[in-house]
Amino acid sequence: MPYNLRTLPTCSLMKRILIAEDKPSSRELLRTVLEQQGYEVLEAGDGEEALKVMRQEDVHLVLLDLQMPMRNGYEVIQEMRTDDNLSDVPVIALTANAMPEDRERVMAAGFTSYVSKPVALAQLRAEIARLLAEEE
């Protein structure tokens, strides 16, 4: 008997991505792109909110802006990497700083990957797919 996609429990199959970005317009763009790819999207407007969401929800990947209020991306990643429940979550740094030394600093801080702003959406989609495939 063929499956009816409407009757399948999709929520358990969907990967959940947190967008931690202080600019609402950037969050909206990223959310739209990710939802079109079939991901479930959570949002946070600052570093404190991002940590709170990650502690309350099962998040498979985080897009983390480096320049946010309350706690910046470096402070968030530092706390994540010392938390047993969050230490293995892949995190993509989103930053306007695109110099080679910026990438080195980001990776040394514990980020899994790095995407510079303005975000090339095809590159971001490919990087998310790669990291989520590695997670499985």
mmCIF file with all atom_site columns, C-alpha atoms in Angstrom:
data_model
loop_
_atom_site.group_PDB
_atom_site.id
_atom_site.type_symbol
_atom_site.label_atom_id
_atom_site.label_alt_id
_atom_site.label_comp_id
_atom_site.label_asym_id
_atom_site.label_entity_id
_atom_site.label_seq_id
_atom_site.pdbx_PDB_ins_code
_atom_site.Cartn_x
_atom_site.Cartn_y
_atom_site.Cartn_z
_atom_site.occupancy
_atom_site.B_iso_or_equiv
_atom_site.pdbx_formal_charge
_atom_site.auth_seq_id
_atom_site.auth_comp_id
_atom_site.auth_asym_id
_atom_site.auth_atom_id
_atom_site.pdbx_PDB_model_num
ATOM 1   C CA . MET A 1 1   ? 0.000  0.000  0.000  1.00 0.00 ? 1   MET A CA 1
ATOM 2   C CA . PRO A 1 2   ? 1.500  3.383  -0.951 1.00 0.00 ? 2   PRO A CA 1
ATOM 3   C CA . TYR A 1 3   ? 2.169  5.862  1.839  1.00 0.00 ? 3   TYR A CA 1
ATOM 4   C CA . ASN A 1 4   ? 0.228  9.054  2.020  1.00 0.00 ? 4   ASN A CA 1
ATOM 5   C CA . LEU A 1 5   ? 2.740  11.730 2.994  1.00 0.00 ? 5   LEU A CA 1
ATOM 6   C CA . ARG A 1 6   ? 0.066  13.568 4.947  1.00 0.00 ? 6   ARG A CA 1
ATOM 7   C CA . THR A 1 7   ? -0.287 10.639 7.330  1.00 0.00 ? 7   THR A CA 1
ATOM 8   C CA . LEU A 1 8   ? 3.432  10.120 7.982  1.00 0.00 ? 8   LEU A CA 1
ATOM 9   C CA . PRO A 1 9   ? 4.823  11.646 11.180 1.00 0.00 ? 9   PRO A CA 1
ATOM 10  C CA . THR A 1 10  ? 7.118  14.219 9.580  1.00 0.00 ? 10  THR A CA 1
ATOM 11  C CA . CYS A 1 11  ? 8.183  15.980 12.780 1.00 0.00 ? 11  CYS A CA 1
ATOM 12  C CA . SER A 1 12  ? 10.414 13.097 13.820 1.00 0.00 ? 12  SER A CA 1
ATOM 13  C CA . LEU A 1 13  ? 12.067 13.099 10.398 1.00 0.00 ? 13  LEU A CA 1
ATOM 14  C CA . MET A 1 14  ? 12.598 16.843 10.152 1.00 0.00 ? 14  MET A CA 1
ATOM 15  C CA . LYS A 1 15  ? 15.888 18.321 11.212 1.00 0.00 ? 15  LYS A CA 1
ATOM 16  C CA . ARG A 1 16  ? 15.519 21.270 13.557 1.00 0.00 ? 16  ARG A CA 1
ATOM 17  C CA . ILE A 1 17  ? 17.754 24.290 12.954 1.00 0.00 ? 17  ILE A CA 1
ATOM 18  C CA . LEU A 1 18  ? 18.132 27.269 15.270 1.00 0.00 ? 18  LEU A CA 1
ATOM 19  C CA . ILE A 1 19  ? 18.792 30.644 13.676 1.00 0.00 ? 19  ILE A CA 1
ATOM 20  C CA . ALA A 1 20  ? 20.458 32.910 16.249 1.00 0.00 ? 20  ALA A CA 1
ATOM 21  C CA . GLU A 1 21  ? 20.590 36.334 14.608 1.00 0.00 ? 21  GLU A CA 1
ATOM 22  C CA . ASP A 1 22  ? 19.705 39.762 15.978 1.00 0.00 ? 22  ASP A CA 1
ATOM 23  C CA . LYS A 1 23  ? 18.447 41.236 12.675 1.00 0.00 ? 23  LYS A CA 1
ATOM 24  C CA . PRO A 1 24  ? 14.808 40.246 12.066 1.00 0.00 ? 24  PRO A CA 1
ATOM 25  C CA . SER A 1 25  ? 15.154 40.643 8.282  1.00 0.00 ? 25  SER A CA 1
ATOM 26  C CA . SER A 1 26  ? 18.120 38.243 8.213  1.00 0.00 ? 26  SER A CA 1
ATOM 27  C CA . ARG A 1 27  ? 16.244 35.704 10.364 1.00 0.00 ? 27  ARG A CA 1
ATOM 28  C CA . GLU A 1 28  ? 13.234 35.932 8.057  1.00 0.00 ? 28  GLU A CA 1
ATOM 29  C CA . LEU A 1 29  ? 15.322 35.318 4.935  1.00 0.00 ? 29  LEU A CA 1
ATOM 30  C CA . LEU A 1 30  ? 17.146 32.367 6.490  1.00 0.00 ? 30  LEU A CA 1
ATOM 31  C CA . ARG A 1 31  ? 13.914 30.919 7.896  1.00 0.00 ? 31  ARG A CA 1
ATOM 32  C CA . THR A 1 32  ? 12.231 31.095 4.480  1.00 0.00 ? 32  THR A CA 1
ATOM 33  C CA . VAL A 1 33  ? 15.158 29.385 2.742  1.00 0.00 ? 33  VAL A CA 1
ATOM 34  C CA . LEU A 1 34  ? 15.440 26.653 5.383  1.00 0.00 ? 34  LEU A CA 1
ATOM 35  C CA . GLU A 1 35  ? 11.715 25.937 5.549  1.00 0.00 ? 35  GLU A CA 1
ATOM 36  C CA . GLN A 1 36  ? 11.666 25.605 1.746  1.00 0.00 ? 36  GLN A CA 1
ATOM 37  C CA . GLN A 1 37  ? 14.360 22.936 2.182  1.00 0.00 ? 37  GLN A CA 1
ATOM 38  C CA . GLY A 1 38  ? 12.119 21.058 4.609  1.00 0.00 ? 38  GLY A CA 1
ATOM 39  C CA . TYR A 1 39  ? 13.799 21.997 7.880  1.00 0.00 ? 39  TYR A CA 1
ATOM 40  C CA . GLU A 1 40  ? 11.974 22.959 11.045 1.00 0.00 ? 40  GLU A CA 1
ATOM 41  C CA . VAL A 1 41  ? 13.240 26.369 12.131 1.00 0.00 ? 41  VAL A CA 1
ATOM 42  C CA . LEU A 1 42  ? 13.580 27.913 15.591 1.00 0.00 ? 42  LEU A CA 1
ATOM 43  C CA . GLU A 1 43  ? 14.712 31.486 16.123 1.00 0.00 ? 43  GLU A CA 1
ATOM 44  C CA . ALA A 1 44  ? 16.557 33.559 18.699 1.00 0.00 ? 44  ALA A CA 1
ATOM 45  C CA . GLY A 1 45  ? 17.280 37.286 18.601 1.00 0.00 ? 45  GLY A CA 1
ATOM 46  C CA . ASP A 1 46  ? 20.247 37.299 20.997 1.00 0.00 ? 46  ASP A CA 1
ATOM 47  C CA . GLY A 1 47  ? 22.793 34.982 22.583 1.00 0.00 ? 47  GLY A CA 1
ATOM 48  C CA . GLU A 1 48  ? 20.893 34.463 25.837 1.00 0.00 ? 48  GLU A CA 1
ATOM 49  C CA . GLU A 1 49  ? 17.742 33.495 23.981 1.00 0.00 ? 49  GLU A CA 1
ATOM 50  C CA . ALA A 1 50  ? 19.750 31.136 21.763 1.00 0.00 ? 50  ALA A CA 1
ATOM 51  C CA . LEU A 1 51  ? 21.101 29.232 24.768 1.00 0.00 ? 51  LEU A CA 1
ATOM 52  C CA . LYS A 1 52  ? 17.637 29.082 26.325 1.00 0.00 ? 52  LYS A CA 1
ATOM 53  C CA . VAL A 1 53  ? 16.116 27.641 23.125 1.00 0.00 ? 53  VAL A CA 1
ATOM 54  C CA . MET A 1 54  ? 18.909 25.062 22.797 1.00 0.00 ? 54  MET A CA 1
ATOM 55  C CA . ARG A 1 55  ? 18.357 23.905 26.365 1.00 0.00 ? 55  ARG A CA 1
ATOM 56  C CA . GLN A 1 56  ? 14.602 23.533 25.840 1.00 0.00 ? 56  GLN A CA 1
ATOM 57  C CA . GLU A 1 57  ? 14.500 22.073 22.330 1.00 0.00 ? 57  GLU A CA 1
ATOM 58  C CA . ASP A 1 58  ? 16.283 19.275 20.496 1.00 0.00 ? 58  ASP A CA 1
ATOM 59  C CA . VAL A 1 59  ? 18.342 21.240 17.973 1.00 0.00 ? 59  VAL A CA 1
ATOM 60  C CA . HIS A 1 60  ? 20.283 19.471 15.203 1.00 0.00 ? 60  HIS A CA 1
ATOM 61  C CA . LEU A 1 61  ? 22.254 22.489 13.931 1.00 0.00 ? 61  LEU A CA 1
ATOM 62  C CA . VAL A 1 62  ? 22.730 26.169 14.832 1.00 0.00 ? 62  VAL A CA 1
ATOM 63  C CA . LEU A 1 63  ? 23.330 29.174 12.591 1.00 0.00 ? 63  LEU A CA 1
ATOM 64  C CA . LEU A 1 64  ? 25.000 31.588 14.994 1.00 0.00 ? 64  LEU A CA 1
ATOM 65  C CA . ASP A 1 65  ? 25.669 35.251 14.282 1.00 0.00 ? 65  ASP A CA 1
ATOM 66  C CA . LEU A 1 66  ? 28.872 36.423 15.938 1.00 0.00 ? 66  LEU A CA 1
ATOM 67  C CA . GLN A 1 67  ? 27.710 39.973 16.702 1.00 0.00 ? 67  GLN A CA 1
ATOM 68  C CA . MET A 1 68  ? 24.596 39.762 18.890 1.00 0.00 ? 68  MET A CA 1
ATOM 69  C CA . PRO A 1 69  ? 23.383 41.491 22.040 1.00 0.00 ? 69  PRO A CA 1
ATOM 70  C CA . MET A 1 70  ? 23.358 39.878 25.505 1.00 0.00 ? 70  MET A CA 1
ATOM 71  C CA . ARG A 1 71  ? 25.967 37.277 24.523 1.00 0.00 ? 71  ARG A CA 1
ATOM 72  C CA . ASN A 1 72  ? 27.923 37.298 21.289 1.00 0.00 ? 72  ASN A CA 1
ATOM 73  C CA . GLY A 1 73  ? 28.543 34.206 19.193 1.00 0.00 ? 73  GLY A CA 1
ATOM 74  C CA . TYR A 1 74  ? 31.899 33.508 20.823 1.00 0.00 ? 74  TYR A CA 1
ATOM 75  C CA . GLU A 1 75  ? 30.347 33.512 24.290 1.00 0.00 ? 75  GLU A CA 1
ATOM 76  C CA . VAL A 1 76  ? 27.532 31.231 23.130 1.00 0.00 ? 76  VAL A CA 1
ATOM 77  C CA . ILE A 1 77  ? 29.858 28.711 21.480 1.00 0.00 ? 77  ILE A CA 1
ATOM 78  C CA . GLN A 1 78  ? 32.095 28.665 24.567 1.00 0.00 ? 78  GLN A CA 1
ATOM 79  C CA . GLU A 1 79  ? 29.137 27.790 26.761 1.00 0.00 ? 79  GLU A CA 1
ATOM 80  C CA . MET A 1 80  ? 27.841 25.213 24.281 1.00 0.00 ? 80  MET A CA 1
ATOM 81  C CA . ARG A 1 81  ? 31.161 23.399 24.050 1.00 0.00 ? 81  ARG A CA 1
ATOM 82  C CA . THR A 1 82  ? 31.320 22.990 27.842 1.00 0.00 ? 82  THR A CA 1
ATOM 83  C CA . ASP A 1 83  ? 27.718 21.742 28.149 1.00 0.00 ? 83  ASP A CA 1
ATOM 84  C CA . ASP A 1 84  ? 27.434 17.952 27.750 1.00 0.00 ? 84  ASP A CA 1
ATOM 85  C CA . ASN A 1 85  ? 23.990 18.283 26.150 1.00 0.00 ? 85  ASN A CA 1
ATOM 86  C CA . LEU A 1 86  ? 25.102 20.856 23.557 1.00 0.00 ? 86  LEU A CA 1
ATOM 87  C CA . SER A 1 87  ? 28.781 20.120 22.957 1.00 0.00 ? 87  SER A CA 1
ATOM 88  C CA . ASP A 1 88  ? 28.221 17.975 19.852 1.00 0.00 ? 88  ASP A CA 1
ATOM 89  C CA . VAL A 1 89  ? 25.708 20.226 18.080 1.00 0.00 ? 89  VAL A CA 1
ATOM 90  C CA . PRO A 1 90  ? 27.186 21.527 14.801 1.00 0.00 ? 90  PRO A CA 1
ATOM 91  C CA . VAL A 1 91  ? 27.362 25.326 14.714 1.00 0.00 ? 91  VAL A CA 1
ATOM 92  C CA . ILE A 1 92  ? 27.876 27.486 11.636 1.00 0.00 ? 92  ILE A CA 1
ATOM 93  C CA . ALA A 1 93  ? 29.271 30.936 12.402 1.00 0.00 ? 93  ALA A CA 1
ATOM 94  C CA . LEU A 1 94  ? 27.637 33.750 10.426 1.00 0.00 ? 94  LEU A CA 1
ATOM 95  C CA . THR A 1 95  ? 29.853 36.818 10.196 1.00 0.00 ? 95  THR A CA 1
ATOM 96  C CA . ALA A 1 96  ? 30.587 39.850 8.067  1.00 0.00 ? 96  ALA A CA 1
ATOM 97  C CA . ASN A 1 97  ? 34.292 39.368 8.834  1.00 0.00 ? 97  ASN A CA 1
ATOM 98  C CA . ALA A 1 98  ? 35.690 37.410 5.911  1.00 0.00 ? 98  ALA A CA 1
ATOM 99  C CA . MET A 1 99  ? 39.461 37.645 6.262  1.00 0.00 ? 99  MET A CA 1
ATOM 100 C CA . PRO A 1 100 ? 41.499 34.411 6.579  1.00 0.00 ? 100 PRO A CA 1
ATOM 101 C CA . GLU A 1 101 ? 42.481 35.243 10.171 1.00 0.00 ? 101 GLU A CA 1
ATOM 102 C CA . ASP A 1 102 ? 38.779 35.689 11.021 1.00 0.00 ? 102 ASP A CA 1
ATOM 103 C CA . ARG A 1 103 ? 38.055 32.156 9.809  1.00 0.00 ? 103 ARG A CA 1
ATOM 104 C CA . GLU A 1 104 ? 40.959 30.796 11.856 1.00 0.00 ? 104 GLU A CA 1
ATOM 105 C CA . ARG A 1 105 ? 39.687 32.550 14.995 1.00 0.00 ? 105 ARG A CA 1
ATOM 106 C CA . VAL A 1 106 ? 36.160 31.217 14.449 1.00 0.00 ? 106 VAL A CA 1
ATOM 107 C CA . MET A 1 107 ? 37.305 27.639 13.953 1.00 0.00 ? 107 MET A CA 1
ATOM 108 C CA . ALA A 1 108 ? 39.688 27.826 16.934 1.00 0.00 ? 108 ALA A CA 1
ATOM 109 C CA . ALA A 1 109 ? 36.772 28.994 19.102 1.00 0.00 ? 109 ALA A CA 1
ATOM 110 C CA . GLY A 1 110 ? 34.916 25.727 18.497 1.00 0.00 ? 110 GLY A CA 1
ATOM 111 C CA . PHE A 1 111 ? 32.609 26.456 15.586 1.00 0.00 ? 111 PHE A CA 1
ATOM 112 C CA . THR A 1 112 ? 32.013 23.604 13.167 1.00 0.00 ? 112 THR A CA 1
ATOM 113 C CA . SER A 1 113 ? 31.903 25.792 10.090 1.00 0.00 ? 113 SER A CA 1
ATOM 114 C CA . TYR A 1 114 ? 31.955 29.378 8.894  1.00 0.00 ? 114 TYR A CA 1
ATOM 115 C CA . VAL A 1 115 ? 29.859 31.299 6.357  1.00 0.00 ? 115 VAL A CA 1
ATOM 116 C CA . SER A 1 116 ? 30.540 34.944 5.631  1.00 0.00 ? 116 SER A CA 1
ATOM 117 C CA . LYS A 1 117 ? 27.879 37.598 5.132  1.00 0.00 ? 117 LYS A CA 1
ATOM 118 C CA . PRO A 1 118 ? 26.243 38.437 2.891  1.00 0.00 ? 118 PRO A CA 1
ATOM 119 C CA . VAL A 1 119 ? 25.326 34.772 2.911  1.00 0.00 ? 119 VAL A CA 1
ATOM 120 C CA . ALA A 1 120 ? 25.545 32.913 -0.397 1.00 0.00 ? 120 ALA A CA 1
ATOM 121 C CA . LEU A 1 121 ? 22.395 30.816 -0.043 1.00 0.00 ? 121 LEU A CA 1
ATOM 122 C CA . ALA A 1 122 ? 23.581 27.940 -2.246 1.00 0.00 ? 122 ALA A CA 1
ATOM 123 C CA . GLN A 1 123 ? 26.773 27.668 -0.183 1.00 0.00 ? 123 GLN A CA 1
ATOM 124 C CA . LEU A 1 124 ? 24.797 27.781 3.058  1.00 0.00 ? 124 LEU A CA 1
ATOM 125 C CA . ARG A 1 125 ? 22.352 25.077 1.910  1.00 0.00 ? 125 ARG A CA 1
ATOM 126 C CA . ALA A 1 126 ? 25.241 22.836 0.854  1.00 0.00 ? 126 ALA A CA 1
ATOM 127 C CA . GLU A 1 127 ? 27.083 23.348 4.149  1.00 0.00 ? 127 GLU A CA 1
ATOM 128 C CA . ILE A 1 128 ? 23.972 22.599 6.208  1.00 0.00 ? 128 ILE A CA 1
ATOM 129 C CA . ALA A 1 129 ? 23.300 19.426 4.197  1.00 0.00 ? 129 ALA A CA 1
ATOM 130 C CA . ARG A 1 130 ? 26.930 18.322 4.643  1.00 0.00 ? 130 ARG A CA 1
ATOM 131 C CA . LEU A 1 131 ? 26.957 18.880 8.394  1.00 0.00 ? 131 LEU A CA 1
ATOM 132 C CA . LEU A 1 132 ? 23.603 17.197 8.969  1.00 0.00 ? 132 LEU A CA 1
ATOM 133 C CA . ALA A 1 133 ? 24.685 14.191 6.885  1.00 0.00 ? 133 ALA A CA 1
ATOM 134 C CA . GLU A 1 134 ? 27.843 13.895 9.037  1.00 0.00 ? 134 GLU A CA 1
ATOM 135 C CA . GLU A 1 135 ? 25.712 14.012 12.178 1.00 0.00 ? 135 GLU A CA 1
ATOM 136 C CA . GLU A 1 136 ? 23.760 10.874 11.189 1.00 0.00 ? 136 GLU A CA 1
#
